[in-house]
Coordinates of C-alpha atoms in Angstrom, one line a residue:
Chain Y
X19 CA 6.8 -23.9 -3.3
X20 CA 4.5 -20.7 -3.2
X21 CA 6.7 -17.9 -4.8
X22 CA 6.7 -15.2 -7.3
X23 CA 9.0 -15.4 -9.9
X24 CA 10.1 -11.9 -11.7
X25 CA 11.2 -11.7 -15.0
X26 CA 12.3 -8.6 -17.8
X27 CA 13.4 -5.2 -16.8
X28 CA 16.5 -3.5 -17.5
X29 CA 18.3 -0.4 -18.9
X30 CA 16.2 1.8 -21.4
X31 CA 15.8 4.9 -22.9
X32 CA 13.5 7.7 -21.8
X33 CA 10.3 7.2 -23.8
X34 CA 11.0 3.7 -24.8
X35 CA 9.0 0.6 -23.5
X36 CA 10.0 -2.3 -21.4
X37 CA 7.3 -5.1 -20.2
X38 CA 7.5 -7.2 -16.3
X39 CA 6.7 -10.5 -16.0
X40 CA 5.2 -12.2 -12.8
X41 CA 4.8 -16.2 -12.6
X42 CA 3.4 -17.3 -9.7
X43 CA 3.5 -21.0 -8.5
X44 CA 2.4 -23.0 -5.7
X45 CA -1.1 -21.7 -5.0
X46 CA -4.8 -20.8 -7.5
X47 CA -3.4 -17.6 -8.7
X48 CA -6.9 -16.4 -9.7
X49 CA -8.1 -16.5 -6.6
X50 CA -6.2 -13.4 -5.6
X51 CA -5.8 -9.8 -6.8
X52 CA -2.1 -8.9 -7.7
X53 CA 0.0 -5.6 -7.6
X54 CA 3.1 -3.9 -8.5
X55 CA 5.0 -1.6 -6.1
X56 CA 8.5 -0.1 -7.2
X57 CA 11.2 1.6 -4.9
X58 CA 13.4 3.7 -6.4
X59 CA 17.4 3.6 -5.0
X60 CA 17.6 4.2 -1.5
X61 CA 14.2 5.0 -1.1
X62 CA 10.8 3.4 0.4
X63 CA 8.1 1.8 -1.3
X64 CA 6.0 3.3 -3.8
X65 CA 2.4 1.7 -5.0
X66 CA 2.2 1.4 -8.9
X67 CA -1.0 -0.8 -9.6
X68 CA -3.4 -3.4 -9.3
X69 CA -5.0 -5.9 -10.5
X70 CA -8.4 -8.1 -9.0
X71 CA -8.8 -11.9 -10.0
X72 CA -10.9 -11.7 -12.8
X73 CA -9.0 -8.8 -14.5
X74 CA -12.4 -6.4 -13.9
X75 CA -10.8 -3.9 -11.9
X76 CA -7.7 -1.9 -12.3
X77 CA -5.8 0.5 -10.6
X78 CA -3.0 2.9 -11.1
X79 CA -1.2 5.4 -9.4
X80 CA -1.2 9.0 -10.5
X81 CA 2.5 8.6 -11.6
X82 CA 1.7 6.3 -14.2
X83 CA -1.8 6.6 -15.3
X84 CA -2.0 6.4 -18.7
X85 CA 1.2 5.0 -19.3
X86 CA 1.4 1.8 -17.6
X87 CA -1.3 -0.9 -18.1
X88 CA -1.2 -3.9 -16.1
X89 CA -2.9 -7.3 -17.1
X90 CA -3.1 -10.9 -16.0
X91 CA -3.2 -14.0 -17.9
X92 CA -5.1 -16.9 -14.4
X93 CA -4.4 -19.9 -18.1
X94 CA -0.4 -18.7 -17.5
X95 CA -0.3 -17.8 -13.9
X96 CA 1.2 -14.9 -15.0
X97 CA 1.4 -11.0 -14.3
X98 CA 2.3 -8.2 -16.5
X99 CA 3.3 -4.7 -16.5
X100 CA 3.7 -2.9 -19.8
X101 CA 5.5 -0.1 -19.7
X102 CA 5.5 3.0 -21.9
X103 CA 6.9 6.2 -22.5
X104 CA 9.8 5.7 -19.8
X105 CA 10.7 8.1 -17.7
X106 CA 13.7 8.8 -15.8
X107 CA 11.6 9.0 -12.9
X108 CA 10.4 5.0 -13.4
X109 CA 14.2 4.2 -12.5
X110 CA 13.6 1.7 -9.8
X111 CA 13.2 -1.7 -8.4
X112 CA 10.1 -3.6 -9.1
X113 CA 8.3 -5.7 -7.3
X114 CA 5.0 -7.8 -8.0
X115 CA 2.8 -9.1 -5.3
X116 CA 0.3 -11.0 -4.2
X117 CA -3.1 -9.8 -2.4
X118 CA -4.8 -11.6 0.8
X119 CA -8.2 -11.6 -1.2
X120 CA -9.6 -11.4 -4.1
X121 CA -10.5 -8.0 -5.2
X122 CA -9.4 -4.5 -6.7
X123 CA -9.7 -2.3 -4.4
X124 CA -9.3 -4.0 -1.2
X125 CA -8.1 -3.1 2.3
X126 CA -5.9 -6.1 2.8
X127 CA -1.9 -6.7 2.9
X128 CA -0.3 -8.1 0.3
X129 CA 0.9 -11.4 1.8
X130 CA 3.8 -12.4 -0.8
X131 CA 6.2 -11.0 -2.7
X132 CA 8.7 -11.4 -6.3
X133 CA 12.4 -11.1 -5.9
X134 CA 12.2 -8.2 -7.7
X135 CA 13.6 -6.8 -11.0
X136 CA 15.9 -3.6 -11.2
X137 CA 14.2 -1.4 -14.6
X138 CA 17.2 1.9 -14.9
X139 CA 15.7 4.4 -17.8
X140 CA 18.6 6.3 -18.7
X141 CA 20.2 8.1 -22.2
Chain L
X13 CA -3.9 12.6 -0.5
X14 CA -3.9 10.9 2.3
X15 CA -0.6 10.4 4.0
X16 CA 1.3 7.8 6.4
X17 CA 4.3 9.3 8.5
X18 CA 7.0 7.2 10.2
X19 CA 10.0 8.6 12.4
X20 CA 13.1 7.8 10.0
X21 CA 14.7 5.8 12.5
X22 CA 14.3 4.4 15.9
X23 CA 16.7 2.4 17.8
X24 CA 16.5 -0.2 20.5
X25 CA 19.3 -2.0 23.0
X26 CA 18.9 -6.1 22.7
X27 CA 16.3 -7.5 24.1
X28 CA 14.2 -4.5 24.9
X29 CA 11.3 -3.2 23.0
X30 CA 11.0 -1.2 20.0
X31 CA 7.7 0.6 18.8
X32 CA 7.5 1.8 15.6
X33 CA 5.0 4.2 14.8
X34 CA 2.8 5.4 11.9
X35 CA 0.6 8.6 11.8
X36 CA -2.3 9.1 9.6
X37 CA -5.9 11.2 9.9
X38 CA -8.4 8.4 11.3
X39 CA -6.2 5.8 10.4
X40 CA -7.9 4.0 13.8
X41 CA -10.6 3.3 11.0
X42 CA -8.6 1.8 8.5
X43 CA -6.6 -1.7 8.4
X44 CA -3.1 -1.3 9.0
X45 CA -0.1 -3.2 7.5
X46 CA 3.0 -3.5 8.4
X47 CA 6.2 -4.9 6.5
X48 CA 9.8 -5.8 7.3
X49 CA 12.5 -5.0 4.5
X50 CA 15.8 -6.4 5.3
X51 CA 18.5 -5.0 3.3
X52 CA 18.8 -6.6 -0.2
X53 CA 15.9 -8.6 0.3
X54 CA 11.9 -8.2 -0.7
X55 CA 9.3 -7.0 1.8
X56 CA 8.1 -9.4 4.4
X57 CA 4.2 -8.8 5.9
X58 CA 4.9 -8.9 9.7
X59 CA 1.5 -7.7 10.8
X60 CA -1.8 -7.4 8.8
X61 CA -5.4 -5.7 9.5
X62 CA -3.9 -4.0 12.2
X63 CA -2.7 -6.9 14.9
X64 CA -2.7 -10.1 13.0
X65 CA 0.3 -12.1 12.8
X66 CA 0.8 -14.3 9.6
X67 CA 2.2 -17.8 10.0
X68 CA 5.6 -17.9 10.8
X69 CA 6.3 -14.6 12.0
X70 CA 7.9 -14.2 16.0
X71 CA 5.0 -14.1 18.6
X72 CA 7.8 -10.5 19.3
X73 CA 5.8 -8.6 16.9
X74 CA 2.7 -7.4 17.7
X75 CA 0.5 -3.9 16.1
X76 CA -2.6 -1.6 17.5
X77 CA -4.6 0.7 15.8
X78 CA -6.5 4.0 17.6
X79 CA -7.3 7.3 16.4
X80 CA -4.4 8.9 14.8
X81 CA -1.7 6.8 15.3
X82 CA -1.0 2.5 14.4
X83 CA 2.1 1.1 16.0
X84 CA 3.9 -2.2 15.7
X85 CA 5.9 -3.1 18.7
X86 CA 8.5 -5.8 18.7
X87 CA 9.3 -7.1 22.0
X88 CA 13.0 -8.7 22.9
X89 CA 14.3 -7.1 20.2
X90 CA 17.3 -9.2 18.6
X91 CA 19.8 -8.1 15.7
X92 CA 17.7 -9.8 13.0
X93 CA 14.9 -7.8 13.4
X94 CA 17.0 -4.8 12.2
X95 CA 15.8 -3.2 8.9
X96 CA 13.2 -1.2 7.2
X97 CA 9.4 -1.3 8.4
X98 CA 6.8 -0.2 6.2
X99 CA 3.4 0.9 7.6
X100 CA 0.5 0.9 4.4
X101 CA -3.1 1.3 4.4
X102 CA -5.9 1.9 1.7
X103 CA -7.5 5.3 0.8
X104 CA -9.5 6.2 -2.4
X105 CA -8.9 3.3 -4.2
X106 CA -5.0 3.4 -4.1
X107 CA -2.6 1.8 -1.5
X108 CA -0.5 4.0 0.3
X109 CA 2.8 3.3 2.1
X110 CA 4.7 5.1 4.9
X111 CA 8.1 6.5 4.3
X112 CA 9.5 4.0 6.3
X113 CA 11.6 3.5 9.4
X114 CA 14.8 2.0 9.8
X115 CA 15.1 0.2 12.8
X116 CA 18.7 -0.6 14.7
X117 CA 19.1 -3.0 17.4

């Protein structure tokens, strides 16, 4: 089955750490460039980063710049999103997902999605 | 930055047509996507690169793309199609989303 499985996440502390985990299954996961988009309670969708299949380019919204890094390991077909110096404003539900193509930037649509993981940065 | 803007809401009766719009400068030049977010549940790509339907999706939905303005139209509208839709593009580098629109049938 071609999914996205989403692992870690949960309740932390303002300027703590938490890292994401992505597995995907079901198709040649370095053929495609990957991307994490969050969306905070009761609001819309919110780009974080991404990722193209060889790892050589990398994006990041303003929001997180230097705070976040993403990464990818095409042995594991696995995704990750490290994530430092929490904010409250990084309260929200994560999502990983898969790119039509290849490469970082594109103009495509992300074709698949993770279930999502819920990461609440509170005191 | 460049920025996407959807109405907050639109409503349609069963069975008609509902068209969703998303504003952006130029956007006409750039590929449009469009995504359906049921409540609880992940995003779903309805319609990519502007009018493309991905397997499985309802022959119902159906997106343009000219000057100013892309819009995703969903014809026979039926009580599963109700939900968010999320209109994104590309600028600079970074993806950008819409604010989204709730539709209600």
């Amino acid at each position: 089955e071609v999914q996205l499985v989403q692992s870690g996440g949960g309740l932390e502390q303002p300027g703590r750490s938490l890292r994401l985990s992505c597995a995907a299954s079901g198709f040649t996961f370095d053929d495609y460039a990957m991307h994490w988009v969050r969306q905070a309670p009761g609001k819309g969708l919110e780009w974080v980063s991404s990722i193209s299949w060889n790892s050589a380019s990398i994006g990041y919204a303003d929001s997180v710049k230097g705070r976040f890094t993403v990464s990818r390991d095409n042995a594991k077909n696995s995704l990750y999103l490290q994530m430092n110096s929490l904010r409250s404003e990084d309260t929200a539900l994560y999502y990983c997902a898969k790119d039509i193509g290849p490469l970082h930037p594109s103009s495509d649509a992300f074709n698949l999605w993770g279930q999502g993981t819920m990461v609440i940065v509170s005191s | 930055s460049y920025e996407l803007t959807q109405p907050l809401s639109v409503s349609v009766a069963l069975g008609q047509t509902a068209r969703i719009s998303c504003g952006g400068y130029n956007i006409g030049s750039k590929n449009v996507h469009w995504y359906q977010q049921r409540p609880g549940q992940a995003p779903v790509m309805v319609i990519y690169r502007g009018s493309n339907r991905p397997s499985g999706i309802p022959e119902r939905f159906s997106g343009s793309n000219s000057g100013n303005t892309a819009t995703l139209t969903i014809s026979r509208a039926q009580v599963g199609d109700e939900g968010d839709y999320y209109c994104q593009v590309w600028d600079s580098r970074t993806v950008v989303f819409g604010g989204g629109t709730k539709l209600t049938v």
